[in-house]
Each structure stands twice: as structure tokens, then as C-alpha cells.
Amino acid sequence: MAKTKIAVVGYGVIGQRLADGVALQKDMELVGVVDAAPTLAVRALCEKGMPYKLFCAIPDKISGLEAVGIPVSGTMDDILKEVDVVLDATPAGIGEKNKEKYKKFGVKAIFQGGEKNEVADVFFHGYANYEKGIGKNFLKLTSCNTTGLIRAVDCLDRIVGIEKVVITIIRRVADPGDTHRGLVDLLKIDPIPSHQAVDLMLIMPHVKATGILVHTPVTHGHIITIVATPKREINKEEVIEEFSKHPRIRVVRIADGFDSNTSLFRYARDLGRPRGDMYEIAVFEEAIGFSDKDIVFAINIPQEAVVIPETIDGIRACMNMQKDRLEAVALTNEYLGMK
Ligand code: NAD
């Protein structure tokens, strides 16, 4: 069977990881990546010997890339003629402008969380609403926090039914290397409800959600605390069992040393994962508890890598590669090397 051909537009924090993730999928071909400047990521791609072809989004910028020794294989128009799906990982707002080009070349596109929801036909999550993405032209992925949050809530919802959730997001304020954010030393609070709670209800309209968000001056990983009201009672052992069975969730123990966001980052590096990436969210076993029948737990969100599997599920859905949700996510998981 012919492989589905993919371009990644915007080779930044998310784009680099999408490119690596797609390159691992045996039924997909990464035709190349698109950027517009000799960023550190583009320079690193060059120093690695150009494992992916680079195309330039702005023809006038080709000479600037070539002047610093970065080979350019063509323009964005050139690659759009060759692909079935674009994964747009440009900064917020640029995807909406790029959409006109995608329409012109008749390619499907999957946008990331920074774009407005209206950019897409469907607001998408591989586990929670795969079926809605089937055959659609434009999908938008949930943000990093919402992706992990929905993974966990959907996992419990499919077992016991979840009526409502109340969340607190402890959100890293900058990615590593984001020096433009300065040396921050504060905890900043957003008004209730956080967009993640609102977004959860868009994807899972049968669950009532609210929550607050606190920006914290760290660069690796978010932690979300969740209070979930189940339709029937469930005990701690069952909760642990269900989370443990989920290929994109790791149950970790504080007693074993997993006592922080950075312990997970370090563990991913020790596993030899590229860039210290972890696709899985982590649930801290000793932090699972109850308030009456409500389930209380906390998850770690590896913000730079968590959206990669669900974005790849999006390719499977929009290209109608698999009609069945579980068959689709299982293939993504297998090729990404998840249990
Ligand atoms: P980034 O700034 O790291 O990368 C964006 C890349 O796009 C840069 O390399 C930039 O040079 C390139 N670019 C700019 N204009 C372009 C154009 N016209 N054509 C092609 N390339 C262009 O951004 P990011 O953090 O990877 O975020 C991308 C998207 O992913 C955003 O919607 C963001 O909200 C979302 N997201 C980010 C994270 C995260 O942790 N950083 C997590 C989940 C989702």
C-alpha cells in the first residue's frame, strides 16, 4: 500500500518532534520539513547531515539559509505539490494564514493548539473523538495540557463514566531556551475557567469541567491535579489498573524517585529518548486518593512531546487510514515504541 506523504511546516519545538514521530511510522513518508530562518533547530538539522529535506516557506529567505551553509530543497509550494497532509507547527496565527495555501494545493492539514479552533473542521483528540476526524480536511489538536488531561479523563470515562472534573493546572511558563521570557520569579494566576477545562467540554461534551491555572517559573513539564466525579464508585486498585493498561499513561511511584516533573525528564534521558522526550503522561501512584467517591489524582505533562502521538492519530483519521479508533492508536503507539 502507498505510504501517506507528510510535510511538517514550522520546524520548532513541536515540528522537530512531529518530524521524528512521522519518520518512525512505517505507513507514512516524511517528504520534508518547512521553515523560514536559520534557527538553532534548522542549524542542528544541517549539522546532523540533513536527515530531512528542508523547504523554505518564504522564497526571499532561501539565500539567507544558503549563505550559512544550509541546503534548501525548494519552496513551500514545491513540497505542497508532493504531500497528502501538512502538520502545521508554526507559531500561533500563522497556520490560519497558511491554510489558504493548503486549500490551493488541495492538501489536508493538522494545526496545533496555538491556532484558533475555527481554523479547523474538527477539534481533535486521538483517543477521545477519533471518529470525528475521519475523512476531514482540517483538524486542530488540543494543546499539550488538554491532550494529557483528556487522555486521563477519557481513560476513566470509558470504564466508569465521568460526570464532572475540577482541575488545577500548574503550568510551566516557558520552553527551555525561551530566553525572551526573561528571568521570571512569580506565580501568575488566570481567571477561572482555564481554556483546558473549556476545551475538555468541547471534546467530551458529556463531562462538566472547570478549573484554574497557575503559571510557574519552570521550563520542564506541567502538573495537573484533577478531581473527577465518577458515575459509579471505583477503588484505588482499579484506577491504577486502568491507568497502567493505557499505552500513553505511565503509573510512577514517588517512593521509586518519581517525585517531580524533572525526575520524569531525567528518566526519559536515561532511557535514551531523543531530547529527553516522553510521549506518555505520568500518574503519581501515591497521589491517587478519594474525596468521598470523587477520584483525586495528579498527572505530569511532558509539554514538548505529549501532542505527537495524537497528532499522528489525526493523520490516520483524516486520511481514512483506519476507521477503527483502537486500531489507529495502536499503530501509532507501536511505531512510536510505546508499550
Ligand atoms: P516554535 O516557535 O518553537 O516553532 C515554530 C517554528 O515555525 C520556528 O522554527 C519558526 O522559525 C517557524 N516559522 C515561523 N513562521 C513560519 C512560516 N511562515 N512558515 C514556516 N515556518 C515558520 O513554536 P512551538 O513551540 O513548536 O509551537 C508551535 C505550535 O505548537 C503552536 O501552536 C503552539 O501553541 C503549539 N504547542 C506548543 C507546545 C510547546 O510546548 N512548545 C506544546 C503543544 C503545542
PDB file of N, CA, C and O and ligand atoms in Angstrom, residues 9-15 34-36 39 57 89-92 94 98 112-115 144 172 175 303-304 307, ligand 1:
ATOM      1  N   VAL A   9       5.368  21.730   8.643  1.00  0.00           N
ATOM      2  CA  VAL A   9       5.618  23.161   8.399  1.00  0.00           C
ATOM      3  C   VAL A   9       5.842  23.839   9.755  1.00  0.00           C
ATOM      4  O   VAL A   9       4.967  23.826  10.616  1.00  0.00           O
ATOM      5  N   GLY A  10       7.039  24.430   9.928  1.00  0.00           N
ATOM      6  CA  GLY A  10       7.429  25.006  11.223  1.00  0.00           C
ATOM      7  C   GLY A  10       8.257  23.976  11.961  1.00  0.00           C
ATOM      8  O   GLY A  10       7.716  23.071  12.596  1.00  0.00           O
ATOM      9  N   TYR A  11       9.601  24.089  11.845  1.00  0.00           N
ATOM     10  CA  TYR A  11      10.494  23.090  12.446  1.00  0.00           C
ATOM     11  C   TYR A  11      11.031  23.614  13.779  1.00  0.00           C
ATOM     12  O   TYR A  11      12.219  23.819  13.957  1.00  0.00           O
ATOM     13  N   GLY A  12      10.103  23.879  14.705  1.00  0.00           N
ATOM     14  CA  GLY A  12      10.499  24.377  16.030  1.00  0.00           C
ATOM     15  C   GLY A  12      10.366  23.285  17.071  1.00  0.00           C
ATOM     16  O   GLY A  12      10.598  22.097  16.790  1.00  0.00           O
ATOM     17  N   VAL A  13       9.957  23.673  18.277  1.00  0.00           N
ATOM     18  CA  VAL A  13       9.854  22.717  19.390  1.00  0.00           C
ATOM     19  C   VAL A  13       8.964  21.534  18.987  1.00  0.00           C
ATOM     20  O   VAL A  13       9.347  20.369  19.120  1.00  0.00           O
ATOM     21  N   ILE A  14       7.778  21.822  18.506  1.00  0.00           N
ATOM     22  CA  ILE A  14       6.832  20.753  18.160  1.00  0.00           C
ATOM     23  C   ILE A  14       7.164  20.147  16.793  1.00  0.00           C
ATOM     24  O   ILE A  14       7.133  18.921  16.616  1.00  0.00           O
ATOM     25  N   GLY A  15       7.501  20.982  15.826  1.00  0.00           N
ATOM     26  CA  GLY A  15       7.763  20.492  14.466  1.00  0.00           C
ATOM     27  C   GLY A  15       8.878  19.461  14.402  1.00  0.00           C
ATOM     28  O   GLY A  15       8.770  18.452  13.691  1.00  0.00           O
ATOM     29  N   VAL A  34       9.489  22.315   6.582  1.00  0.00           N
ATOM     30  CA  VAL A  34       9.483  23.680   6.051  1.00  0.00           C
ATOM     31  C   VAL A  34       9.774  24.645   7.196  1.00  0.00           C
ATOM     32  O   VAL A  34       9.179  24.534   8.267  1.00  0.00           O
ATOM     33  N   ASP A  35      10.689  25.583   6.960  1.00  0.00           N
ATOM     34  CA  ASP A  35      10.875  26.672   7.918  1.00  0.00           C
ATOM     35  C   ASP A  35      11.319  27.887   7.096  1.00  0.00           C
ATOM     36  O   ASP A  35      11.377  27.832   5.857  1.00  0.00           O
ATOM     37  N   ALA A  36      11.615  28.974   7.809  1.00  0.00           N
ATOM     38  CA  ALA A  36      11.907  30.200   7.068  1.00  0.00           C
ATOM     39  C   ALA A  36      13.188  30.872   7.527  1.00  0.00           C
ATOM     40  O   ALA A  36      13.587  31.887   6.968  1.00  0.00           O
ATOM     41  N   THR A  39      17.225  28.938  12.251  1.00  0.00           N
ATOM     42  CA  THR A  39      17.063  28.814  13.706  1.00  0.00           C
ATOM     43  C   THR A  39      18.051  27.774  14.234  1.00  0.00           C
ATOM     44  O   THR A  39      18.666  27.030  13.458  1.00  0.00           O
ATOM     45  N   ALA A  57       9.758  28.453   3.504  1.00  0.00           N
ATOM     46  CA  ALA A  57       8.390  28.984   3.437  1.00  0.00           C
ATOM     47  C   ALA A  57       8.335  30.301   2.678  1.00  0.00           C
ATOM     48  O   ALA A  57       7.308  30.637   2.076  1.00  0.00           O
ATOM     49  N   ALA A  89       3.064  23.373  12.429  1.00  0.00           N
ATOM     50  CA  ALA A  89       3.535  23.639  13.800  1.00  0.00           C
ATOM     51  C   ALA A  89       4.223  24.994  13.842  1.00  0.00           C
ATOM     52  O   ALA A  89       5.281  25.161  14.445  1.00  0.00           O
ATOM     53  N   THR A  90       3.614  25.958  13.156  1.00  0.00           N
ATOM     54  CA  THR A  90       4.137  27.329  13.161  1.00  0.00           C
ATOM     55  C   THR A  90       3.605  28.056  14.398  1.00  0.00           C
ATOM     56  O   THR A  90       2.650  27.596  15.034  1.00  0.00           O
ATOM     57  N   PRO A  91       4.175  29.213  14.742  1.00  0.00           N
ATOM     58  CA  PRO A  91       3.656  29.953  15.897  1.00  0.00           C
ATOM     59  C   PRO A  91       2.194  30.361  15.671  1.00  0.00           C
ATOM     60  O   PRO A  91       1.751  30.532  14.529  1.00  0.00           O
ATOM     61  N   ALA A  92       1.487  30.540  16.795  1.00  0.00           N
ATOM     62  CA  ALA A  92       0.045  30.818  16.747  1.00  0.00           C
ATOM     63  C   ALA A  92      -0.301  31.909  15.739  1.00  0.00           C
ATOM     64  O   ALA A  92       0.356  32.948  15.693  1.00  0.00           O
ATOM     65  N   ILE A  94      -0.082  31.856  12.425  1.00  0.00           N
ATOM     66  CA  ILE A  94       0.497  31.677  11.083  1.00  0.00           C
ATOM     67  C   ILE A  94      -0.211  30.536  10.357  1.00  0.00           C
ATOM     68  O   ILE A  94      -0.420  30.581   9.146  1.00  0.00           O
ATOM     69  N   ASN A  98      -1.510  30.154   6.549  1.00  0.00           N
ATOM     70  CA  ASN A  98      -1.049  29.058   5.676  1.00  0.00           C
ATOM     71  C   ASN A  98      -2.209  28.259   5.101  1.00  0.00           C
ATOM     72  O   ASN A  98      -2.088  27.633   4.046  1.00  0.00           O
ATOM     73  N   GLN A 112      -1.834  22.984  15.358  1.00  0.00           N
ATOM     74  CA  GLN A 112      -1.558  22.774  16.781  1.00  0.00           C
ATOM     75  C   GLN A 112      -2.380  23.714  17.659  1.00  0.00           C
ATOM     76  O   GLN A 112      -3.098  24.583  17.167  1.00  0.00           O
ATOM     77  N   GLY A 113      -2.222  23.522  18.964  1.00  0.00           N
ATOM     78  CA  GLY A 113      -3.076  24.181  19.962  1.00  0.00           C
ATOM     79  C   GLY A 113      -3.086  25.701  19.933  1.00  0.00           C
ATOM     80  O   GLY A 113      -4.064  26.313  20.364  1.00  0.00           O
ATOM     81  N   GLY A 114      -2.024  26.327  19.426  1.00  0.00           N
ATOM     82  CA  GLY A 114      -1.981  27.792  19.431  1.00  0.00           C
ATOM     83  C   GLY A 114      -2.945  28.442  18.457  1.00  0.00           C
ATOM     84  O   GLY A 114      -3.284  29.621  18.600  1.00  0.00           O
ATOM     85  N   GLU A 115      -3.385  27.694  17.443  1.00  0.00           N
ATOM     86  CA  GLU A 115      -4.333  28.268  16.459  1.00  0.00           C
ATOM     87  C   GLU A 115      -5.730  28.357  17.071  1.00  0.00           C
ATOM     88  O   GLU A 115      -6.070  27.609  17.983  1.00  0.00           O
ATOM     89  N   CYS A 144      -1.083  21.018  24.729  1.00  0.00           N
ATOM     90  CA  CYS A 144      -0.349  19.966  25.454  1.00  0.00           C
ATOM     91  C   CYS A 144      -1.067  19.546  26.746  1.00  0.00           C
ATOM     92  O   CYS A 144      -1.293  18.357  26.989  1.00  0.00           O
ATOM     93  N   ARG A 172       4.112  25.226  33.301  1.00  0.00           N
ATOM     94  CA  ARG A 172       5.448  25.787  33.064  1.00  0.00           C
ATOM     95  C   ARG A 172       5.268  27.034  32.186  1.00  0.00           C
ATOM     96  O   ARG A 172       4.443  27.070  31.283  1.00  0.00           O
ATOM     97  N   ASP A 175       9.328  27.359  27.404  1.00  0.00           N
ATOM     98  CA  ASP A 175      10.085  26.183  26.970  1.00  0.00           C
ATOM     99  C   ASP A 175      11.565  26.415  27.257  1.00  0.00           C
ATOM    100  O   ASP A 175      12.013  27.576  27.306  1.00  0.00           O
ATOM    101  N   GLN A 303       5.476  18.643  28.131  1.00  0.00           N
ATOM    102  CA  GLN A 303       4.772  19.545  27.199  1.00  0.00           C
ATOM    103  C   GLN A 303       5.275  19.487  25.765  1.00  0.00           C
ATOM    104  O   GLN A 303       4.526  19.737  24.829  1.00  0.00           O
ATOM    105  N   GLU A 304       6.559  19.135  25.584  1.00  0.00           N
ATOM    106  CA  GLU A 304       7.098  19.234  24.229  1.00  0.00           C
ATOM    107  C   GLU A 304       6.783  18.006  23.375  1.00  0.00           C
ATOM    108  O   GLU A 304       6.892  18.069  22.157  1.00  0.00           O
ATOM    109  N   VAL A 307       1.900  15.917  22.547  1.00  0.00           N
ATOM    110  CA  VAL A 307       0.921  16.023  21.444  1.00  0.00           C
ATOM    111  C   VAL A 307       1.319  15.208  20.206  1.00  0.00           C
ATOM    112  O   VAL A 307       0.532  15.104  19.264  1.00  0.00           O
TER     113      VAL A 307
HETATM  114  P1  NAD B   1       8.379  27.360  17.905  1.00  0.00           P
HETATM  115  O1  NAD B   1       8.490  28.833  17.949  1.00  0.00           O
HETATM  116  O2  NAD B   1       9.318  26.527  18.701  1.00  0.00           O
HETATM  117  O3  NAD B   1       8.490  26.858  16.383  1.00  0.00           O
HETATM  118  C1  NAD B   1       7.850  27.484  15.325  1.00  0.00           C
HETATM  119  C2  NAD B   1       8.715  27.352  14.085  1.00  0.00           C
HETATM  120  O4  NAD B   1       7.983  27.876  12.974  1.00  0.00           O
HETATM  121  C3  NAD B   1      10.014  28.164  14.163  1.00  0.00           C
HETATM  122  O5  NAD B   1      11.095  27.318  13.808  1.00  0.00           O
HETATM  123  C4  NAD B   1       9.837  29.275  13.142  1.00  0.00           C
HETATM  124  O6  NAD B   1      11.048  29.657  12.511  1.00  0.00           O
HETATM  125  C5  NAD B   1       8.877  28.615  12.148  1.00  0.00           C
HETATM  126  N1  NAD B   1       8.102  29.557  11.341  1.00  0.00           N
HETATM  127  C6  NAD B   1       7.701  30.811  11.619  1.00  0.00           C
HETATM  128  N2  NAD B   1       6.989  31.301  10.610  1.00  0.00           N
HETATM  129  C7  NAD B   1       6.911  30.341   9.660  1.00  0.00           C
HETATM  130  C8  NAD B   1       6.294  30.233   8.394  1.00  0.00           C
HETATM  131  N3  NAD B   1       5.585  31.250   7.874  1.00  0.00           N
HETATM  132  N4  NAD B   1       6.415  29.084   7.697  1.00  0.00           N
HETATM  133  C9  NAD B   1       7.143  28.051   8.193  1.00  0.00           C
HETATM  134  N5  NAD B   1       7.749  28.089   9.392  1.00  0.00           N
HETATM  135  C10 NAD B   1       7.634  29.210  10.124  1.00  0.00           C
HETATM  136  O7  NAD B   1       6.864  27.022  18.291  1.00  0.00           O
HETATM  137  P2  NAD B   1       6.305  25.737  19.034  1.00  0.00           P
HETATM  138  O8  NAD B   1       6.524  25.881  20.493  1.00  0.00           O
HETATM  139  O9  NAD B   1       6.790  24.498  18.341  1.00  0.00           O
HETATM  140  O10 NAD B   1       4.735  25.911  18.807  1.00  0.00           O
HETATM  141  C11 NAD B   1       4.124  25.571  17.560  1.00  0.00           C
HETATM  142  C12 NAD B   1       2.654  25.292  17.818  1.00  0.00           C
HETATM  143  O11 NAD B   1       2.547  24.190  18.722  1.00  0.00           O
HETATM  144  C13 NAD B   1       1.876  26.435  18.475  1.00  0.00           C
HETATM  145  O12 NAD B   1       0.548  26.391  18.010  1.00  0.00           O
HETATM  146  C14 NAD B   1       1.917  26.077  19.951  1.00  0.00           C
HETATM  147  O13 NAD B   1       0.841  26.650  20.666  1.00  0.00           O
HETATM  148  C15 NAD B   1       1.769  24.565  19.872  1.00  0.00           C
HETATM  149  N6  NAD B   1       2.279  23.816  21.025  1.00  0.00           N
HETATM  150  C16 NAD B   1       3.464  24.113  21.618  1.00  0.00           C
HETATM  151  C17 NAD B   1       3.893  23.345  22.693  1.00  0.00           C
HETATM  152  C18 NAD B   1       5.201  23.606  23.379  1.00  0.00           C
HETATM  153  O14 NAD B   1       5.439  23.021  24.448  1.00  0.00           O
HETATM  154  N7  NAD B   1       6.094  24.400  22.823  1.00  0.00           N
HETATM  155  C19 NAD B   1       3.121  22.273  23.153  1.00  0.00           C
HETATM  156  C20 NAD B   1       1.927  21.954  22.489  1.00  0.00           C
HETATM  157  C21 NAD B   1       1.514  22.736  21.432  1.00  0.00           C
END
